[in-house]
mmCIF file of C-alpha atoms in Angstrom:
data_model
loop_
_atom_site.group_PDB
_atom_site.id
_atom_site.type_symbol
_atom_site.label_atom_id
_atom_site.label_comp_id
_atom_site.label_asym_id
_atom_site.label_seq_id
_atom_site.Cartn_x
_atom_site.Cartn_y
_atom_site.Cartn_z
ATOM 1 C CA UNK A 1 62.794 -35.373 10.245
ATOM 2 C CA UNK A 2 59.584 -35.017 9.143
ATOM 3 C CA UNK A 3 56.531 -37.208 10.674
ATOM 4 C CA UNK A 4 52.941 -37.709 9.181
ATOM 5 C CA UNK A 5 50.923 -39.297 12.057
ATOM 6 C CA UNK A 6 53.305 -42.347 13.212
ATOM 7 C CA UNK A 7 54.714 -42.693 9.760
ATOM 8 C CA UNK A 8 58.120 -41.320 8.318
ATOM 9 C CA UNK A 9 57.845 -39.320 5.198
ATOM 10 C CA UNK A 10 60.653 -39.698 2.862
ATOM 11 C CA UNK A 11 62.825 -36.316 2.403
ATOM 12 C CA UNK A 12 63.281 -34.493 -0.517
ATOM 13 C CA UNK A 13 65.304 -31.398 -1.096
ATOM 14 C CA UNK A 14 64.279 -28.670 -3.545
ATOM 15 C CA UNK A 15 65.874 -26.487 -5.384
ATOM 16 C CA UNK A 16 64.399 -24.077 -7.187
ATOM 17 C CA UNK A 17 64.599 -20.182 -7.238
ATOM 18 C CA UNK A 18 61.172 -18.983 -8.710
ATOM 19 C CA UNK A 19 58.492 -19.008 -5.994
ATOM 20 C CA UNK A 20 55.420 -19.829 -8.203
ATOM 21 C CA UNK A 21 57.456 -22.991 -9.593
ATOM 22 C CA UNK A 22 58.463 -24.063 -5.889
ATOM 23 C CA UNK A 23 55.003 -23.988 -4.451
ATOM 24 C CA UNK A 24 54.280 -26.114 -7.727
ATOM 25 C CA UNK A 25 56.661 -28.141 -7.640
ATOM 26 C CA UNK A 26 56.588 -28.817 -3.354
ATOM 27 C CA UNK A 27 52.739 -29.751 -3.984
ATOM 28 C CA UNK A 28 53.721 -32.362 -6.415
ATOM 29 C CA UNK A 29 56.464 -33.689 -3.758
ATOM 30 C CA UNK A 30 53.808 -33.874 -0.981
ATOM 31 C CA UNK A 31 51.209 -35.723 -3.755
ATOM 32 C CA UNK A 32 54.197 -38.212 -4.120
ATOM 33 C CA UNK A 33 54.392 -38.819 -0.017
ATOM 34 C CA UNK A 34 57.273 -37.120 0.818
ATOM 35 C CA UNK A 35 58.045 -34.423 3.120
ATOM 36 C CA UNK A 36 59.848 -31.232 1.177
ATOM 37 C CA UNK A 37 62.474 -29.083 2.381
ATOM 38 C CA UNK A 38 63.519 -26.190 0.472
ATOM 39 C CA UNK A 39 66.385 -24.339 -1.285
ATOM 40 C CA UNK A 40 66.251 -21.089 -3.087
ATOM 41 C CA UNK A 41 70.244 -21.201 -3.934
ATOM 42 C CA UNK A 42 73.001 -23.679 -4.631
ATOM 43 C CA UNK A 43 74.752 -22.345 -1.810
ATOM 44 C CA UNK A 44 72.054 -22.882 0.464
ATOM 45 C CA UNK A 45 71.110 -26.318 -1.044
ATOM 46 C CA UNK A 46 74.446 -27.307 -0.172
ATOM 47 C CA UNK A 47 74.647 -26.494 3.352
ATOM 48 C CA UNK A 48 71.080 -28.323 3.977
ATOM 49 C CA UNK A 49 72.647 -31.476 2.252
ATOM 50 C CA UNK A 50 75.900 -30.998 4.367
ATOM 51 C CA UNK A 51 73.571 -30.808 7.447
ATOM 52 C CA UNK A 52 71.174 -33.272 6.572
ATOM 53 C CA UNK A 53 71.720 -37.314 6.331
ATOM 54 C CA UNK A 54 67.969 -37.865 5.828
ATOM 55 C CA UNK A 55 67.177 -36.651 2.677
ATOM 56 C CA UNK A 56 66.384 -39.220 -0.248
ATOM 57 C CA UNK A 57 66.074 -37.412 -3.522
ATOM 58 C CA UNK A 58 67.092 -33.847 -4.445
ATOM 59 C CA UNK A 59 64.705 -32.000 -7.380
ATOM 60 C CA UNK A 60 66.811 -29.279 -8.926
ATOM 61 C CA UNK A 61 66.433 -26.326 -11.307
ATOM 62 C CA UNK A 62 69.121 -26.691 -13.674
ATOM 63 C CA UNK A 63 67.922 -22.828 -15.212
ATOM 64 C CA UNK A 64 68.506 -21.419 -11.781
ATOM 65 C CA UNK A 65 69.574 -17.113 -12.248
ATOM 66 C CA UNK A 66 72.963 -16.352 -10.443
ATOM 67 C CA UNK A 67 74.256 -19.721 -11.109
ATOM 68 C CA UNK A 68 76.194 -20.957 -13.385
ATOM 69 C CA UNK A 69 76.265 -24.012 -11.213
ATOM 70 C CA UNK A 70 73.278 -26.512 -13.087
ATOM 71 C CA UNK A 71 74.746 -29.460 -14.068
ATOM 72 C CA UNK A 72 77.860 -29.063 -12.352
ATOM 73 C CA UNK A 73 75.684 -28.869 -8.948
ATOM 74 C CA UNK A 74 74.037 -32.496 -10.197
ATOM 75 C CA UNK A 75 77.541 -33.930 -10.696
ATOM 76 C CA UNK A 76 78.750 -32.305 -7.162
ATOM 77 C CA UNK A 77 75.817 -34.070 -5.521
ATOM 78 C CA UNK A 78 76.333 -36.935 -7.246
ATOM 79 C CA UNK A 79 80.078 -37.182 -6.072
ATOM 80 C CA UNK A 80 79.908 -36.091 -2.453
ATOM 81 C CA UNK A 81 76.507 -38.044 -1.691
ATOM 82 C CA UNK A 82 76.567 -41.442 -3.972
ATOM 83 C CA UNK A 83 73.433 -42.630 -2.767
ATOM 84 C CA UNK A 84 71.427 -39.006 -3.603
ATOM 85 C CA UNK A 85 68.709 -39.814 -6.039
ATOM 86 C CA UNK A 86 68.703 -36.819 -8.719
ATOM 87 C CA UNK A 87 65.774 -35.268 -10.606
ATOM 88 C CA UNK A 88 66.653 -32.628 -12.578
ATOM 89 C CA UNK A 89 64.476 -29.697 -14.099
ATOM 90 C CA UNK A 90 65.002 -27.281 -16.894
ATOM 91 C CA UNK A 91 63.894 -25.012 -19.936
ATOM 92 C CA UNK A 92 66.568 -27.575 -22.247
ATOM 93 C CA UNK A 93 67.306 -30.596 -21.916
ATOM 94 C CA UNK A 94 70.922 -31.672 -21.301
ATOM 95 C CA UNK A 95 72.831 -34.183 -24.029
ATOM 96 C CA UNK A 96 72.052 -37.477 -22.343
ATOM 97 C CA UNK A 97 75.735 -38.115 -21.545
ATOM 98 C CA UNK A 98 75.576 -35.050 -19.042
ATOM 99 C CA UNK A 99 73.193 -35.984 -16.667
ATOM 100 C CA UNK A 100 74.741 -37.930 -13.829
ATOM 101 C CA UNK A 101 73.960 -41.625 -13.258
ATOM 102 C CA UNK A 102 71.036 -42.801 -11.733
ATOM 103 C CA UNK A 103 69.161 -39.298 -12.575
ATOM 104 C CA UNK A 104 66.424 -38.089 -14.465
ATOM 105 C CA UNK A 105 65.816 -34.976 -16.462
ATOM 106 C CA UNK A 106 61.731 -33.308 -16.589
ATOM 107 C CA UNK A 107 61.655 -30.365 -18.511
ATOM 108 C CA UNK A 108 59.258 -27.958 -18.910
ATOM 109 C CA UNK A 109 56.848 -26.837 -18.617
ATOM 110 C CA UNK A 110 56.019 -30.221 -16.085
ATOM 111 C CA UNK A 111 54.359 -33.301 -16.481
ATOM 112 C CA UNK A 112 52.839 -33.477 -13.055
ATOM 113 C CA UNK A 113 52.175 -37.357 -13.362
ATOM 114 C CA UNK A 114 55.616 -38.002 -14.470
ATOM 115 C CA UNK A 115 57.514 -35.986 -12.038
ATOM 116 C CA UNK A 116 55.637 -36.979 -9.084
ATOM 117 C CA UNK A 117 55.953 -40.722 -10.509
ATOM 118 C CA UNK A 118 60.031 -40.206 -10.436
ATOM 119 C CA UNK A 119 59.770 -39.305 -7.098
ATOM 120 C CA UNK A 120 57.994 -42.171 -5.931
ATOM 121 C CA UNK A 121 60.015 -44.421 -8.032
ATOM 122 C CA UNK A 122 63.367 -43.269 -6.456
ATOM 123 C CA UNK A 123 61.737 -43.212 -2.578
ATOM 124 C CA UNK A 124 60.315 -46.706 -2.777
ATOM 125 C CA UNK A 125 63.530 -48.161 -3.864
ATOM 126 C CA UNK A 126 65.291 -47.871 -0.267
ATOM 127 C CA UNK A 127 62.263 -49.017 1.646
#
C-alpha cells in the first residue's frame, strides 16, 4: 500500500508498454491523488492484479505491441475483478458496445484534464 503522510492514496494499476507514454500517463495518476503501480505487459498486469486486493482503477493501453489481448484484457478484468474500475486508452476507439461496463475509453493523443478527471471520478466513488 502506498502512504502519503498519514493518508492512503488510492491505487491504480497501469498498463502501458511505451515508456514516454507511462511516465505521462503515471504523472497524470499522481495529479489525480493516487498512488501508481506499473505494468509493461498483460502478463505482468495480471499477476499484480492477482497479487494485489488494493488497487481501485486499472488505466490500460488497448494498442499495446505483442498483444493481441486489448479489449479482451478489459473484459478479463472486468470478469475476474467486478468491482475494477476500467479506463481504457488507444489510437481507435472501440464500437461503444465493446467496452466493458462501468468503463471509459480516452484516446489519443490525451486530454490530460479529462483523463485525470476519470480517475478521480472512479476513486471518489468508494470513499
Amino acid at each position: 500500500m502506498t502512504f502519503e503522510g498519514n493518508e492512503r492514496r488510492p491505487l491504480v494499476l497501469l498498463i502501458e508498454d511505451e515508456p514516454i507514454l507511462m511516465m505521462a500517463l503515471s504523472d497524470l495518476i499522481e495529479e489525480a491523488g493516487c498512488a501508481v503501480v506499473e505494468a509493461t505487459t498483460t502478463v505482468k498486469a495480471i499477476r499484480i492484479l492477482e497479487a494485489r486486493m488494493d488497487i481501485r482503477v486499472v488505466v490500460a493501453d488497448l494498442d499495446m505491441r505483442g498483444s493481441a489481448m486489448g479489449l479482451k484484457l478489459a473484459a478479463l478484468i472486468r470478469d475476474r475483478w467486478p468491482p475494477m474500475e476500467l479506463i481504457l486508452t488507444g489510437a481507435v476507439k472501440p464500437e461503444l458496445a465493446n467496452i466493458p461496463a462501468r468503463g471509459v475509453f480516452h484516446d489519443k493523443p490525451f486530454n490530460h484534464a479529462g483523463i485525470v478527471e476519470s480517475i478521480r471520478t472512479f476513486t471518489s466513488n468508494g470513499q
